[in-house]
CSV table of C-alpha atoms in Angstrom, one decimal:
chain,number,residue,atom,x,y,z
A,1,UNK,CA,-10.1,7.3,-29.5
A,2,UNK,CA,-7.4,7.9,-26.9
A,3,UNK,CA,-4.0,6.3,-27.3
A,4,UNK,CA,-1.6,6.0,-24.4
A,5,UNK,CA,2.1,5.1,-24.9
A,6,UNK,CA,4.2,3.9,-22.0
A,7,UNK,CA,8.0,3.5,-21.7
A,8,UNK,CA,10.0,1.6,-20.9
A,9,UNK,CA,8.4,-1.8,-21.0
A,10,UNK,CA,10.9,-3.1,-18.5
A,11,UNK,CA,13.0,-1.4,-15.9
A,12,UNK,CA,15.6,-2.7,-13.5
A,13,UNK,CA,17.0,-0.6,-10.8
A,14,UNK,CA,19.2,-1.1,-7.7
A,15,UNK,CA,17.5,-0.9,-4.4
A,16,UNK,CA,17.6,2.7,-3.2
A,17,UNK,CA,17.9,4.2,-6.7
A,18,UNK,CA,15.1,6.1,-8.4
A,19,UNK,CA,12.8,4.8,-11.1
A,20,UNK,CA,11.0,6.9,-13.7
A,21,UNK,CA,8.2,5.7,-16.0
A,22,UNK,CA,6.9,7.9,-18.8
A,23,UNK,CA,3.6,8.0,-20.6
A,24,UNK,CA,2.2,10.1,-23.5
A,25,UNK,CA,-1.4,10.5,-24.5
A,26,UNK,CA,-3.1,11.6,-27.7
A,27,UNK,CA,-6.4,13.2,-26.8
A,28,UNK,CA,-6.1,16.7,-25.4
A,29,UNK,CA,-9.6,16.3,-23.8
A,30,UNK,CA,-8.2,13.7,-21.3
A,31,UNK,CA,-8.2,15.2,-17.9
A,32,UNK,CA,-7.4,12.5,-15.4
A,33,UNK,CA,-4.3,10.4,-15.2
A,34,UNK,CA,-4.1,7.6,-12.7
A,35,UNK,CA,-1.3,5.1,-12.1
A,36,UNK,CA,-1.9,1.5,-11.2
A,37,UNK,CA,0.4,-1.1,-9.6
A,38,UNK,CA,-0.1,-4.8,-10.2
A,39,UNK,CA,1.9,-7.2,-8.1
A,40,UNK,CA,2.5,-10.7,-9.4
A,41,UNK,CA,-0.7,-12.7,-9.3
A,42,UNK,CA,-2.8,-9.8,-8.0
A,43,UNK,CA,-5.2,-7.2,-9.4
A,44,UNK,CA,-4.2,-3.7,-10.4
A,45,UNK,CA,-4.6,-1.1,-7.7
A,46,UNK,CA,-4.5,2.6,-7.8
A,47,UNK,CA,-1.4,4.1,-6.3
A,48,UNK,CA,-1.6,7.8,-7.3
A,49,UNK,CA,-3.4,10.0,-9.7
A,50,UNK,CA,-3.3,13.5,-11.1
A,51,UNK,CA,-5.8,15.8,-12.7
A,52,UNK,CA,-5.3,18.2,-15.5
A,53,UNK,CA,-5.3,21.3,-13.4
A,54,UNK,CA,-2.3,20.1,-11.4
A,55,UNK,CA,1.3,19.9,-12.5
A,56,UNK,CA,2.7,17.6,-9.8
A,57,UNK,CA,1.5,15.5,-7.0
A,58,UNK,CA,3.5,13.7,-4.4
A,59,UNK,CA,2.7,10.9,-1.9
A,60,UNK,CA,5.7,9.8,0.2
A,61,UNK,CA,8.2,8.1,-2.2
A,62,UNK,CA,5.9,8.4,-5.2
A,63,UNK,CA,5.3,11.4,-7.4
A,64,UNK,CA,3.6,12.1,-10.6
A,65,UNK,CA,4.1,15.0,-13.0
A,66,UNK,CA,1.9,16.2,-15.8
A,67,UNK,CA,2.7,18.3,-18.8
A,68,UNK,CA,-0.5,19.1,-20.6
A,69,UNK,CA,1.1,21.1,-23.4
A,70,UNK,CA,3.3,18.2,-24.3
A,71,UNK,CA,0.7,15.6,-23.4
A,72,UNK,CA,2.9,13.5,-21.2
A,73,UNK,CA,3.0,12.4,-17.6
A,74,UNK,CA,5.5,10.5,-15.5
A,75,UNK,CA,5.7,8.4,-12.4
A,76,UNK,CA,8.7,8.9,-10.2
A,77,UNK,CA,9.6,6.4,-7.4
A,78,UNK,CA,12.5,7.4,-5.1
A,79,UNK,CA,14.5,5.2,-2.7
A,80,UNK,CA,13.1,2.1,-4.4
A,81,UNK,CA,12.6,-1.0,-2.3
A,82,UNK,CA,12.1,-4.7,-3.3
A,83,UNK,CA,8.4,-4.4,-2.6
A,84,UNK,CA,8.1,-1.8,-5.4
A,85,UNK,CA,8.8,-4.6,-7.9
A,86,UNK,CA,5.6,-4.9,-9.9
A,87,UNK,CA,4.0,-4.0,-13.2
A,88,UNK,CA,2.9,-0.3,-13.4
A,89,UNK,CA,0.2,0.9,-15.7
A,90,UNK,CA,-0.5,4.5,-16.6
A,91,UNK,CA,-3.9,5.5,-17.8
A,92,UNK,CA,-5.8,8.5,-19.3
A,93,UNK,CA,-9.4,9.1,-18.6
A,94,UNK,CA,-11.8,10.8,-21.1
A,95,UNK,CA,-15.5,11.4,-21.0
A,96,UNK,CA,-17.1,9.2,-23.6
A,97,UNK,CA,-19.9,10.3,-25.9
A,98,UNK,CA,-22.3,8.3,-23.7
A,99,UNK,CA,-21.5,10.4,-20.7
A,100,UNK,CA,-19.4,7.9,-18.9
A,101,UNK,CA,-15.7,7.9,-18.3
A,102,UNK,CA,-13.4,5.6,-20.2
A,103,UNK,CA,-10.0,4.6,-19.0
A,104,UNK,CA,-7.3,3.9,-21.6
A,105,UNK,CA,-4.2,2.1,-20.2
A,106,UNK,CA,-0.7,2.0,-21.3
A,107,UNK,CA,1.0,-1.3,-22.0
A,108,UNK,CA,2.7,-1.5,-18.6
A,109,UNK,CA,6.2,-1.3,-17.2
A,110,UNK,CA,7.7,-4.2,-15.4
A,111,UNK,CA,9.8,-2.7,-12.6
A,112,UNK,CA,12.4,-5.0,-10.9
A,113,UNK,CA,14.2,-3.6,-7.9
A,114,UNK,CA,17.4,-5.5,-7.3
A,115,UNK,CA,18.4,-5.9,-3.6
B,1,UNK,CA,-14.2,-1.6,0.7
B,2,UNK,CA,-15.3,-1.9,-2.8
B,3,UNK,CA,-15.6,-5.5,-3.9
B,4,UNK,CA,-15.5,-6.6,-7.5
B,5,UNK,CA,-15.9,-10.4,-7.8
B,6,UNK,CA,-15.3,-12.5,-10.9
B,7,UNK,CA,-17.0,-15.8,-10.9
B,8,UNK,CA,-14.0,-18.0,-11.8
B,9,UNK,CA,-10.3,-17.6,-11.2
B,10,UNK,CA,-9.4,-20.3,-13.8
B,11,UNK,CA,-11.3,-21.7,-16.7
B,12,UNK,CA,-10.5,-24.2,-19.4
B,13,UNK,CA,-12.8,-24.4,-22.4
B,14,UNK,CA,-12.8,-26.1,-25.7
B,15,UNK,CA,-12.7,-24.3,-29.1
B,16,UNK,CA,-16.2,-23.4,-30.3
B,17,UNK,CA,-17.8,-23.4,-26.8
B,18,UNK,CA,-19.9,-20.5,-25.6
B,19,UNK,CA,-18.2,-19.0,-22.5
B,20,UNK,CA,-19.7,-16.7,-19.9
B,21,UNK,CA,-17.5,-14.7,-17.6
B,22,UNK,CA,-19.4,-13.1,-14.7
B,23,UNK,CA,-18.5,-10.0,-12.7
B,24,UNK,CA,-20.4,-8.6,-9.7
B,25,UNK,CA,-19.7,-5.3,-7.9
B,26,UNK,CA,-21.2,-4.2,-4.6
B,27,UNK,CA,-20.8,-0.4,-4.7
B,28,UNK,CA,-23.6,0.6,-6.9
B,29,UNK,CA,-21.2,1.9,-9.6
B,30,UNK,CA,-22.7,2.8,-12.9
B,31,UNK,CA,-19.6,2.1,-15.0
B,32,UNK,CA,-18.3,-1.4,-15.5
B,33,UNK,CA,-15.5,-2.6,-17.9
B,34,UNK,CA,-14.0,-5.7,-19.3
B,35,UNK,CA,-10.3,-5.8,-20.2
B,36,UNK,CA,-8.1,-8.6,-21.3
B,37,UNK,CA,-4.5,-8.6,-20.2
B,38,UNK,CA,-1.7,-10.1,-22.4
B,39,UNK,CA,2.0,-10.0,-21.9
B,40,UNK,CA,3.5,-6.9,-23.7
B,41,UNK,CA,0.0,-5.6,-24.6
B,42,UNK,CA,-1.1,-4.3,-21.3
B,43,UNK,CA,-4.8,-3.9,-20.5
B,44,UNK,CA,-7.0,-3.7,-23.6
B,45,UNK,CA,-10.6,-2.6,-23.3
B,46,UNK,CA,-13.1,-5.1,-24.8
B,47,UNK,CA,-16.5,-3.6,-23.8
B,48,UNK,CA,-17.9,-1.2,-21.2
B,49,UNK,CA,-21.2,-0.3,-19.8
B,50,UNK,CA,-22.4,2.9,-18.2
B,51,UNK,CA,-25.9,1.8,-17.2
B,52,UNK,CA,-28.2,-1.2,-17.1
B,53,UNK,CA,-28.8,-2.5,-20.6
B,54,UNK,CA,-26.3,-0.1,-22.1
B,55,UNK,CA,-23.0,-1.1,-23.6
B,56,UNK,CA,-20.3,0.3,-25.7
B,57,UNK,CA,-17.5,-1.3,-27.7
B,58,UNK,CA,-14.0,-0.9,-26.6
B,59,UNK,CA,-10.9,-1.3,-28.6
B,60,UNK,CA,-11.1,-5.1,-29.3
B,61,UNK,CA,-14.8,-6.2,-29.2
B,62,UNK,CA,-14.5,-8.7,-32.0
B,63,UNK,CA,-15.5,-12.2,-30.9
B,64,UNK,CA,-17.1,-10.9,-27.6
B,65,UNK,CA,-20.5,-9.6,-26.5
B,66,UNK,CA,-21.7,-8.4,-23.1
B,67,UNK,CA,-24.8,-8.3,-21.0
B,68,UNK,CA,-25.8,-5.9,-18.2
B,69,UNK,CA,-29.3,-6.9,-17.0
B,70,UNK,CA,-28.7,-5.6,-13.5
B,71,UNK,CA,-26.5,-2.7,-12.3
B,72,UNK,CA,-24.3,-4.9,-10.2
B,73,UNK,CA,-23.6,-7.6,-12.8
B,74,UNK,CA,-21.7,-7.3,-16.0
B,75,UNK,CA,-21.1,-10.5,-18.1
B,76,UNK,CA,-18.7,-11.1,-20.9
B,77,UNK,CA,-19.7,-13.6,-23.5
B,78,UNK,CA,-17.4,-15.4,-25.9
B,79,UNK,CA,-19.9,-16.6,-28.5
B,80,UNK,CA,-17.6,-19.3,-29.9
B,81,UNK,CA,-14.3,-19.5,-28.1
B,82,UNK,CA,-11.1,-19.6,-30.1
B,83,UNK,CA,-7.5,-20.3,-29.0
B,84,UNK,CA,-6.6,-16.6,-29.6
B,85,UNK,CA,-8.9,-15.7,-26.8
B,86,UNK,CA,-6.8,-17.5,-24.3
B,87,UNK,CA,-5.9,-14.7,-21.9
B,88,UNK,CA,-6.4,-13.1,-18.5
B,89,UNK,CA,-9.7,-11.2,-18.3
B,90,UNK,CA,-10.2,-8.4,-15.8
B,91,UNK,CA,-13.4,-6.8,-14.9
B,92,UNK,CA,-13.5,-3.3,-13.4
B,93,UNK,CA,-16.1,-1.2,-11.7
B,94,UNK,CA,-15.5,2.6,-11.5
B,95,UNK,CA,-16.5,5.8,-10.1
B,96,UNK,CA,-16.0,8.6,-12.5
B,97,UNK,CA,-12.3,8.2,-11.9
B,98,UNK,CA,-10.9,5.3,-9.9
B,99,UNK,CA,-11.2,1.7,-11.2
B,100,UNK,CA,-11.6,-1.2,-8.9
B,101,UNK,CA,-10.6,-4.5,-10.4
B,102,UNK,CA,-11.7,-8.0,-9.9
B,103,UNK,CA,-9.1,-10.7,-9.2
B,104,UNK,CA,-9.1,-11.8,-12.9
B,105,UNK,CA,-10.1,-14.9,-14.8
B,106,UNK,CA,-7.4,-16.8,-16.5
B,107,UNK,CA,-9.1,-18.4,-19.5
B,108,UNK,CA,-7.5,-21.2,-21.5
B,109,UNK,CA,-9.1,-22.2,-24.8
B,110,UNK,CA,-7.9,-25.6,-26.0
């Protein structure tokens, strides 16, 4: 099955600096790569995603890049703010043999933005 | 708004008990998933279901079973709870892409 590796496991940045989280995946058939943000005590929520036919996608201070050849994708947060502090999960989606889609998650990155 | 509701926020059960965790979604999604979340291990897939009465094992199915009798409801069953099943359990309902999570059930097995 798919294997998603995520680094780093923890990341501390000063407010206003940029943060980068990187993920690699193993199955070249994966074609959808979402990122989820989980604030303390809350459920994970989708913040941005990218499909295999796109190399980069941006939404305000958040951007995601995808390198299909190298099988890695990254989340970039610019001008970080304290409310960006959370655990971030990357994921890769692959169509299962049963015809459904299966999301495999990375282990998460705990981002702390220091005011 | 998609709503995914888990029946309990906190549960405390004794070793050996049979435990049922219920999840209900209101968006007519075909795909439903059960994950457990542990510090440093992220979200690990236990079981998923792509249709009523259909189920597939995820990465860590041992010690668990599931039931999908109705499209909107996906139940996780711990046949005989053990202390190593103490964890946060998250249910998700998905379109073909985006996953919508429940609020989680923190299960403690004593």
